[in-house]
Short mmCIF file of C-alpha atoms and ligand atoms in Angstrom, two decimals:
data_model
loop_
_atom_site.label_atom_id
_atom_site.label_comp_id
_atom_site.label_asym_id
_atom_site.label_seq_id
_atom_site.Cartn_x
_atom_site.Cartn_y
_atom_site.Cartn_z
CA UNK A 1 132.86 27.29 -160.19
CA UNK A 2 129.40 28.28 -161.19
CA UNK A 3 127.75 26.03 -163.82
CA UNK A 4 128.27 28.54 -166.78
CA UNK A 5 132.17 28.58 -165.79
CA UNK A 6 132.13 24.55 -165.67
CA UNK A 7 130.37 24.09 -168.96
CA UNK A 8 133.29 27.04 -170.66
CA UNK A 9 135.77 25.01 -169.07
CA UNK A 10 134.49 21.54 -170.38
CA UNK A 11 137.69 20.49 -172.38
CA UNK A 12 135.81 17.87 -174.60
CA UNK A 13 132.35 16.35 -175.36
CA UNK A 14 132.78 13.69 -172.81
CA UNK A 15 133.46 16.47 -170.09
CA UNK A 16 130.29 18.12 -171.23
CA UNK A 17 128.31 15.06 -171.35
CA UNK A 18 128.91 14.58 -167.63
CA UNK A 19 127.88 18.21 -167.16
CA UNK A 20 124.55 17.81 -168.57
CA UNK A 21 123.64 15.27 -166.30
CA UNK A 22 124.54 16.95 -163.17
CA UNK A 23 122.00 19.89 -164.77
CA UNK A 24 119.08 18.11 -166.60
CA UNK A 25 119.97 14.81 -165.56
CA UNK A 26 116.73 13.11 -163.90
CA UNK A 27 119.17 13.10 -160.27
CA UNK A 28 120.53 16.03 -161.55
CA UNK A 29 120.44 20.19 -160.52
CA UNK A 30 117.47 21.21 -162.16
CA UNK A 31 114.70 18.29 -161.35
CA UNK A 32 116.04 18.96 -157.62
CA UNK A 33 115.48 22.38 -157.70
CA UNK A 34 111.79 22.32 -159.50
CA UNK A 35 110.88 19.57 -156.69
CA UNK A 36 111.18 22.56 -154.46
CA UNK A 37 108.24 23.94 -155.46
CA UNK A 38 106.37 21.92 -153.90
CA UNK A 39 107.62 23.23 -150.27
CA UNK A 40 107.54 26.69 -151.65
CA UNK A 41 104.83 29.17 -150.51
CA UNK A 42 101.95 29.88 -153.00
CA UNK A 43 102.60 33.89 -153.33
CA UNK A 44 106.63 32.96 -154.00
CA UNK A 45 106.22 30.30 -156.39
CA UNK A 46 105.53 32.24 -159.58
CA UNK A 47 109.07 34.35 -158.90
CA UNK A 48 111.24 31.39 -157.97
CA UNK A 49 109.58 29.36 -160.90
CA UNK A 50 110.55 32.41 -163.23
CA UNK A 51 114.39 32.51 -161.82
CA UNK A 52 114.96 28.89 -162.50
CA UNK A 53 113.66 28.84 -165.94
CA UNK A 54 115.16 31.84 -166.90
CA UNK A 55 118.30 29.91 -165.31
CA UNK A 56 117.86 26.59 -167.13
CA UNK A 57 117.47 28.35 -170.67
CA UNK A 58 120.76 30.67 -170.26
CA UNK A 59 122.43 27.20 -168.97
CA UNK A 60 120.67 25.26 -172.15
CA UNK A 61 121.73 28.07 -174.21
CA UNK A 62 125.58 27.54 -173.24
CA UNK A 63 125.56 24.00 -173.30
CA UNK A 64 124.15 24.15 -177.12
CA UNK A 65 126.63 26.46 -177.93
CA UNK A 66 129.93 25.08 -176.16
CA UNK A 67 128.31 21.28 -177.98
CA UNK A 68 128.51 23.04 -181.12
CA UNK A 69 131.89 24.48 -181.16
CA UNK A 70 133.24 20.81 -179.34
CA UNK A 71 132.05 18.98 -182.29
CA UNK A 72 133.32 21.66 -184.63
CA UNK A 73 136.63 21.46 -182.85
CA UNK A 74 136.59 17.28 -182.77
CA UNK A 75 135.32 17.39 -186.50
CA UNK A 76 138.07 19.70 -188.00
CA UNK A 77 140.78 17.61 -185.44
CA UNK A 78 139.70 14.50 -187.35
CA UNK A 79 139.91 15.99 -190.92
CA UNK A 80 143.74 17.51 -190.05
CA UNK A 81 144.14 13.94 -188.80
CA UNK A 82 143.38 12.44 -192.10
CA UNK A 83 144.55 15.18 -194.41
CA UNK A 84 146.63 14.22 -197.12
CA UNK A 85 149.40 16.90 -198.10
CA UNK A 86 149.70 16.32 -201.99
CA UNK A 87 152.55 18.97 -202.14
CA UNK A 88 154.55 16.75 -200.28
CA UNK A 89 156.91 14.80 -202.03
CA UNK A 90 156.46 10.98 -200.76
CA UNK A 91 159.10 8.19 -202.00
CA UNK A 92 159.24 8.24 -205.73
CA UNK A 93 160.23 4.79 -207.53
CA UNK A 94 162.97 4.96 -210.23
CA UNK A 95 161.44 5.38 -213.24
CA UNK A 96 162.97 3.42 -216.19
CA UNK A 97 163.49 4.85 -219.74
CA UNK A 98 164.00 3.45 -223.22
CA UNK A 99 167.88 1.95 -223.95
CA UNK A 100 169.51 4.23 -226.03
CA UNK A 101 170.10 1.37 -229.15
CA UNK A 102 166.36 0.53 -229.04
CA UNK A 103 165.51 4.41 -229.34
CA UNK A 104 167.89 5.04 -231.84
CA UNK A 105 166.35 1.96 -233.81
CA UNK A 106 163.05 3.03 -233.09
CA UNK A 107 163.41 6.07 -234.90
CA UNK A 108 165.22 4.79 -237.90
CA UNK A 109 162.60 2.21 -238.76
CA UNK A 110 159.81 5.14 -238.00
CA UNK A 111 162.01 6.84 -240.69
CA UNK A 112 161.59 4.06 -243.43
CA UNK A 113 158.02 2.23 -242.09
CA UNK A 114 156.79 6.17 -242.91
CA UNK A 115 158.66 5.70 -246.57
CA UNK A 116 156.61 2.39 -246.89
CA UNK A 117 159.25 0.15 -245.90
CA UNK A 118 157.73 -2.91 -244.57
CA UNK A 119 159.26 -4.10 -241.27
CA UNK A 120 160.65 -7.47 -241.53
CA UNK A 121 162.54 -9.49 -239.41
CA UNK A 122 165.00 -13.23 -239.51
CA UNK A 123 166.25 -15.73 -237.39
CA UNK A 124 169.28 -14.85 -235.07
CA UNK A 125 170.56 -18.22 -235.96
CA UNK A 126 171.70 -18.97 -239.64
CA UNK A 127 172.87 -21.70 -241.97
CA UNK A 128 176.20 -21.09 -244.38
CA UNK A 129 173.52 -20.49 -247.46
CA UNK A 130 171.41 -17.33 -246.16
CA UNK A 131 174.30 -15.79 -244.31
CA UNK A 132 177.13 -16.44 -246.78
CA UNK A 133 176.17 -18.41 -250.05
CA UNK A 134 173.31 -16.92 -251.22
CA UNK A 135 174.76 -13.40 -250.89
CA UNK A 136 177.73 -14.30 -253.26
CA UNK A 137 179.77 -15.04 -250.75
CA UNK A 138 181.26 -18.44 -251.92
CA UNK A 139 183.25 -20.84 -249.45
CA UNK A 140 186.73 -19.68 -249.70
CA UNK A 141 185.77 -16.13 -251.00
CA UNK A 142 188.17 -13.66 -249.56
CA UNK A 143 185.39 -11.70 -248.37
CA UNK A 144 183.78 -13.97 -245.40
CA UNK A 145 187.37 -13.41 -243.63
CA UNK A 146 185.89 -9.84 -243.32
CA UNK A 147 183.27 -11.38 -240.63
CA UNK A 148 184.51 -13.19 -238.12
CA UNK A 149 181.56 -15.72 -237.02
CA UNK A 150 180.54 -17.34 -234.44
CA UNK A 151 179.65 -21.52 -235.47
CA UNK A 152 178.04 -24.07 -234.06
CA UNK A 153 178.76 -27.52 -233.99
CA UNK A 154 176.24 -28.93 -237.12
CA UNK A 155 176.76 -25.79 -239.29
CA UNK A 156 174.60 -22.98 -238.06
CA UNK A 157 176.15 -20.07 -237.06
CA UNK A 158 175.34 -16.69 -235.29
CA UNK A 159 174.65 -14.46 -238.44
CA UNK A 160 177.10 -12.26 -238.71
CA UNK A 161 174.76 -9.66 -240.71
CA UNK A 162 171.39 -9.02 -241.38
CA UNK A 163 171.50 -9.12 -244.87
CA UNK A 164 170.48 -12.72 -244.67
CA UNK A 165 166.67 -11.48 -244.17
CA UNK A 166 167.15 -10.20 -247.79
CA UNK A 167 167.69 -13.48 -249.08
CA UNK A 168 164.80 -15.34 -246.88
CA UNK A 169 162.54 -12.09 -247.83
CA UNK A 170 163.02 -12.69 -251.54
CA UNK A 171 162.63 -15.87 -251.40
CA UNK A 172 159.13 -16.22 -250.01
CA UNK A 173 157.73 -12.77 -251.97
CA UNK A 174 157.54 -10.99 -255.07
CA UNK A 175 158.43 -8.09 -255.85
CA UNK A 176 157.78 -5.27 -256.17
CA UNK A 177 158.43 -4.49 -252.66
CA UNK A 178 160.75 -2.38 -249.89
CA UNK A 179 161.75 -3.93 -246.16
CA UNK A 180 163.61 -3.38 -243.49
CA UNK A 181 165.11 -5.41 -241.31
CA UNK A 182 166.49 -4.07 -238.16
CA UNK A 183 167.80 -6.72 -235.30
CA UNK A 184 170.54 -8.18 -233.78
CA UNK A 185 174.21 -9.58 -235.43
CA UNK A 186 176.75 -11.39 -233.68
CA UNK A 187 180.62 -10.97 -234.55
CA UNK A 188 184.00 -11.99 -232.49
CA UNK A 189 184.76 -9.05 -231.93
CA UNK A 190 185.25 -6.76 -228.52
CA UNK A 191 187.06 -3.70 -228.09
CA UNK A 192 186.08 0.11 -227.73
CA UNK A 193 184.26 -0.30 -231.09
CA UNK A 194 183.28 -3.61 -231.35
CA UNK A 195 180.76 -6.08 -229.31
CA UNK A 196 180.26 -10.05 -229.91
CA UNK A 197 176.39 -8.75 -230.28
CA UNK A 198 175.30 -5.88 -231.85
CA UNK A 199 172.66 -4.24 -233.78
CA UNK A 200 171.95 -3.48 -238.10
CA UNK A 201 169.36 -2.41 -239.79
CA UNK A 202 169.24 -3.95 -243.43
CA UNK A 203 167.43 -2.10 -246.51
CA UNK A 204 166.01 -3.56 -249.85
CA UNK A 205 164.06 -2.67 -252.59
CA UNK A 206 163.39 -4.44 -255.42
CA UNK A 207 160.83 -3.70 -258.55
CA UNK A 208 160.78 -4.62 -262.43
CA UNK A 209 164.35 -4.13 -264.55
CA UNK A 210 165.23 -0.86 -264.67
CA UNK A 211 162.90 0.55 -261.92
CA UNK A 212 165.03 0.78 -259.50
CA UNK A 213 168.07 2.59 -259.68
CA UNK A 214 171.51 4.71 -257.74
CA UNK A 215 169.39 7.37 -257.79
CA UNK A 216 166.77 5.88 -255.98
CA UNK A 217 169.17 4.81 -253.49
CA UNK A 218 171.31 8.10 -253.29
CA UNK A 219 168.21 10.23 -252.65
CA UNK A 220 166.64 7.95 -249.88
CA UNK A 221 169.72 7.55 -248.39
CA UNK A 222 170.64 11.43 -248.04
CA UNK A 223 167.29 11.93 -247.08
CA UNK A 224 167.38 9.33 -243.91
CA UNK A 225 170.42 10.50 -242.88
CA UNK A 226 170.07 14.34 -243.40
CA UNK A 227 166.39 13.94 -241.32
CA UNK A 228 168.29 11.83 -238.40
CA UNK A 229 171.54 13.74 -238.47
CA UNK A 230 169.98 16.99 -239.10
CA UNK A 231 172.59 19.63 -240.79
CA UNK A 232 175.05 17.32 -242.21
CA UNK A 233 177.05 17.07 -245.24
CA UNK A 234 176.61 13.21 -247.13
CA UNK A 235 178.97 11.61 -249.20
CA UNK A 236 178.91 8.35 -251.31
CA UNK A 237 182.21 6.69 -251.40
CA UNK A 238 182.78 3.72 -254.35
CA UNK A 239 183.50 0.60 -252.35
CA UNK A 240 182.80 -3.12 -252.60
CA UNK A 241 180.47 -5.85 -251.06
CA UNK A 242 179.82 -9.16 -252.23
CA UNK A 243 176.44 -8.91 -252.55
CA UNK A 244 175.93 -5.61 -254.54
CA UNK A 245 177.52 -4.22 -257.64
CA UNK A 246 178.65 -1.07 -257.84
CA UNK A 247 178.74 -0.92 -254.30
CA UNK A 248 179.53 2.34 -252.23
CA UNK A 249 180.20 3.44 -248.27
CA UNK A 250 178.00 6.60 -247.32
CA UNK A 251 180.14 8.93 -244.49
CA UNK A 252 178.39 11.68 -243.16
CA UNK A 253 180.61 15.23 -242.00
CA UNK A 254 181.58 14.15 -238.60
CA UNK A 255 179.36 15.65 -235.33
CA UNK A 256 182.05 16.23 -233.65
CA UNK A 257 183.62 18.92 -235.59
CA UNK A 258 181.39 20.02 -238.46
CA UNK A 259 183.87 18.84 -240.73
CA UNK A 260 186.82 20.41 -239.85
CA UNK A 261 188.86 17.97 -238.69
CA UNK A 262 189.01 16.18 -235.40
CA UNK A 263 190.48 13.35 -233.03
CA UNK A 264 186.80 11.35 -233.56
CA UNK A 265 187.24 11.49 -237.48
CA UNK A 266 190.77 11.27 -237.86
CA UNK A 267 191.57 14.49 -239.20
CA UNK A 268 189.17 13.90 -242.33
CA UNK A 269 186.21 15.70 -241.64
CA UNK A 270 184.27 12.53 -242.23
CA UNK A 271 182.65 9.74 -240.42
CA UNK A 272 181.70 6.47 -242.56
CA UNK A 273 178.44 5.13 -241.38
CA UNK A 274 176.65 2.56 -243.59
CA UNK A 275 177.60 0.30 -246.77
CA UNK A 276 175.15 0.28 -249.91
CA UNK A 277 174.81 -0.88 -253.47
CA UNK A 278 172.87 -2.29 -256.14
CA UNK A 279 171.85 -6.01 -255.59
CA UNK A 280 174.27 -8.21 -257.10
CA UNK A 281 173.35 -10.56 -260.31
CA UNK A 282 174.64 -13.34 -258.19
CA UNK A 283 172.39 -12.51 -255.80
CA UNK A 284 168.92 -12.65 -257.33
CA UNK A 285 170.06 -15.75 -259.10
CA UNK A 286 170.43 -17.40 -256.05
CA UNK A 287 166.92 -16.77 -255.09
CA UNK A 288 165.55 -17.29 -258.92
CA UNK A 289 164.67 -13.39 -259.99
CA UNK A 290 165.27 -12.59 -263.11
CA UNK A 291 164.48 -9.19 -264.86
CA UNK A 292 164.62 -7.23 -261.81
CA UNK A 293 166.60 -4.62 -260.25
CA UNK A 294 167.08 -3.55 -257.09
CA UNK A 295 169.11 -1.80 -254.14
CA UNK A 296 169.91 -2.97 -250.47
CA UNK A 297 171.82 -1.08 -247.70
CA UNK A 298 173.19 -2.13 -243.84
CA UNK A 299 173.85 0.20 -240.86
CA UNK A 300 174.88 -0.08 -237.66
CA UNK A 301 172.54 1.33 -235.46
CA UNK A 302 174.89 1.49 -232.09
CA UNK A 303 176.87 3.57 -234.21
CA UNK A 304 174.16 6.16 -235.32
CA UNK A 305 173.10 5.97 -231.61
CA UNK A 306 176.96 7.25 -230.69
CA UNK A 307 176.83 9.65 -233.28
CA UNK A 308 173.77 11.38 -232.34
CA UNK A 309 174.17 10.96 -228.34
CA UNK A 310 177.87 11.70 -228.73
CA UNK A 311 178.98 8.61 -226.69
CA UNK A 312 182.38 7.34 -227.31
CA UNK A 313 182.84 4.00 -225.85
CA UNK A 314 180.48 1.62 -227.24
CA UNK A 315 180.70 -1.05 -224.60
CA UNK A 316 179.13 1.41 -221.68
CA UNK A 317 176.01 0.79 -223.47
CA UNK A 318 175.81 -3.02 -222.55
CA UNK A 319 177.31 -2.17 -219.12
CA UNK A 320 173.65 -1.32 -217.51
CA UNK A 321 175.93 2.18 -216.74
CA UNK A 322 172.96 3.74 -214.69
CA UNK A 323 174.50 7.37 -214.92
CA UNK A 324 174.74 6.77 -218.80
CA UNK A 325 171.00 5.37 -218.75
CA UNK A 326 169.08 8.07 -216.71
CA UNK A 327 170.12 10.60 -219.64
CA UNK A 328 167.83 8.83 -221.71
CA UNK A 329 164.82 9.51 -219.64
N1 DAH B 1 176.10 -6.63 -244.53
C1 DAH B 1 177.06 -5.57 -244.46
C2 DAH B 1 177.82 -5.64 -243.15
O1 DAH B 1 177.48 -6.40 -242.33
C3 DAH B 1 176.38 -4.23 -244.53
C4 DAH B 1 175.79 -4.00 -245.88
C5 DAH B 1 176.52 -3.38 -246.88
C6 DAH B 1 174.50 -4.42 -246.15
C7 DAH B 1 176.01 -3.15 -248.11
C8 DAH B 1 173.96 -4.21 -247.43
C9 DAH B 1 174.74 -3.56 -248.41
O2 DAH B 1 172.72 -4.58 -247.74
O3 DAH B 1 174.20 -3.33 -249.62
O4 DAH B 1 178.76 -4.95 -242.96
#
C-alpha cells in the first residue's frame, strides 16, 4: 500500500497516529530519505530534494485532512453517544389527583369564602352541650334519635353534625357575622348511602333583629346551588329541625333526569339535598344573644359530590377505588 492509501485506510486516530511516525517520525520515512542527500551527487540534489518535498507536503496535506474528518467522525460519535431523545417517552410516575369529597368541598367553600363567609372550623370530638343541648336538642328530645352517635366512655362523643361550630362560633364572637364550617361528622351508619364518617358543610349568619331574614336565606341558597348545579330547578320544602324555626329542606330537580322522573329520584323529579332555617330562639338563648336574627344551613358534601360526578354508591369513595380516582385527574 502506498502511504496515501495507508493514511485513507487509517480506521481511527490511533491508526493515524502510528502513521505519522513511520512518515515524520525522527526514525521515520522522511528524515531517512532527506539523510540521503548527503550521498547524493551535487547536480541531482536540487531534483531529488524537490520530489521529496513536493512528496512530504501532498502526504502532510492528507494526513491534515484524514485528522480532521477522524476527529469530526470521533466528535459527532461521542455527541450520538450522549444524546438525549426528549421525544421519547421514559417511565412516567403515577400522578395523584385531588379526592373527589375534598374537590367538591373545595369548591363549595370557594362559593361562600367569595360571598364573605368566613371559614371556620370545630373539634371532631364533642360534649352533649355543643352537639345536642345548646342546639335545642334537650336529653330525651325525640329528635337526637334522628342521629345515631357514636360516645365515649366520660361523655364526649363523635359529633354527629357540624352545627356544633355554630354554637362554639357564637359563643366566642359577635355578630354581625357569616361562617362556614365545612369538616368531618361521624354517624352509625353504613350502607350504600351512609358512612360512620362523612363530610357537612354548616352555614350561619347572624346580624341585628330583623336584618336577617328567609329571604336572605332563599336567595343565597338558590344562588349556591344554581352556580354548583348549573341549570337546575330549586325548591324549598317546610320541614323541621331543632335548632331553627320555620325550618325547610331545599331539593334540587334531580341530574339524572331533568325532572322527569327517574329510578335515582324515585319517580319525583326531585332530589333533597340540604336542611335550612331560621336560628331557633332556643338557640341564641343558649349562647346569650338577644335581639338578633339569623339563618343557618347543613349539607352533605359527599352527596353534592355524587350529584355532580354522577356516582351512585357512596362507599367506593372511601374504597381508594383507583379506576374511580384517576377520573378525577
Ligand atoms: N345538622 C343537620 C344535620 O346534620 C343539618 C342542618 C339542618 C344544619 C338545618 C343546619 C340547619 O344548620 O339549619 O342533618
Amino acid at each position: 500500500m502506498s502511504w496515501q492509501e495507508q493514511i485513507g485506510a487509517a480506521c481511527d486516530l490511533d491508526a493515524l497516529e502510528s502513521i505519522r511516525v513511520e512518515l515524520f517520525g525522527k526514525k521515520g520515512y522522511f528524515p531517512a530519505q532527506f539523510a540521503k542527500m548527503k550521498s547524493i551527487p551535487n547536480e541531482e540534489k536540487k531534483a531529488f530534494a524537490d520530489g521529496l518535498n513536493k512528496e512530504k507536503a501532498e502526504l502532510e496535506a492528507a494526513f491534515e485532512a484524514k485528522k480532521t474528518a477522524l476527529e469530526g467522525a470521533a466528535l459527532a460519535a461521542e455527541i450520538d453517544k450522549e444524546r438525549v431523545d426528549l421525544s421519547l417517552f421514559s417511565h412516567l410516575e403515577p400522578a395523584g389527583a385531588i379526592h373527589p369529597i375534598s374537590h367538591t368541598m373545595n369548591e363549595m367553600i370557594e362559593y361562600f369564602t367569595s360571598m364573605n363567609f368566613s371559614l371556620q372550623t370545630g373539634p371532631l370530638v364533642e360534649d352533649d352541650f355543643h352537639n345536642f343541648e345548646a342546639l335545642n336538642l334537650p336529653q330525651h328530645h325525640p329528635a337526637r334519635e334522628m342521629q345515631d352517635t357514636f360516645y365515649f366512655k366520660d361523655e364526649k362523643l363523635m359529633r354527629t353534625h357540624t352545627s356544633p361550630v355554630q354554637i362554639r362560633y357564637m359563643k366566642a364572637m359577635k355578630p354581625p357575622f357569616r361562617m362556614i364550617a365545612p369538616g368531618a361528622v361521624f354517624r352509625r351508619d353504613y350502607d350504600m348511602t351512609h358512612t360512620p364518617m362523612f363530610h357537612q358543610i354548616e352555614g350561619l349568619v347572624v346580624d341585628e333583629a330583623h336584618k336577617v331574614s328567609f329571604a336572605n336565606l332563599k336567595y343565597i341558597l338558590e344562588h349556591f346551588l344554581t352556580h354548583f348545579f348549573g341549570d337546575v330547578k330549586v325548591r324549598f320544602r317546610p320541614s323541621f329541625f331543632p335548632f331553627t324555626e320555620p325550618s325547610s329542606e331545599v331539593d334540587i330537580s334531580c341530574v339524572f333526569c331533568g325532572g322527569d322522573g327517574c329510578r335515582v329520584c324515585k319517580q319525583t323529579g326531585w332530589i333533597e339535598v340540604l336542611g335550612c332555617g331560621m336560628v331557633d330562639p332556643n338557640v341564641f338563648k343558649a349562647v346569650g344573644y338577644e335581639n338578633v336574627s339569623g339563618y343557618a344551613f347543613g349539607m352533605g358534601i359527599e352527596r353534592f359530590a355524587m350529584l355532580k360526578h354522577r356516582i351512585s354508591d357512596l362507599r367506593a369513595m372511601y374504597e381508594g377505588d383507583l379506576d374511580l380516582l384517576e377520573q378525577f385527574k
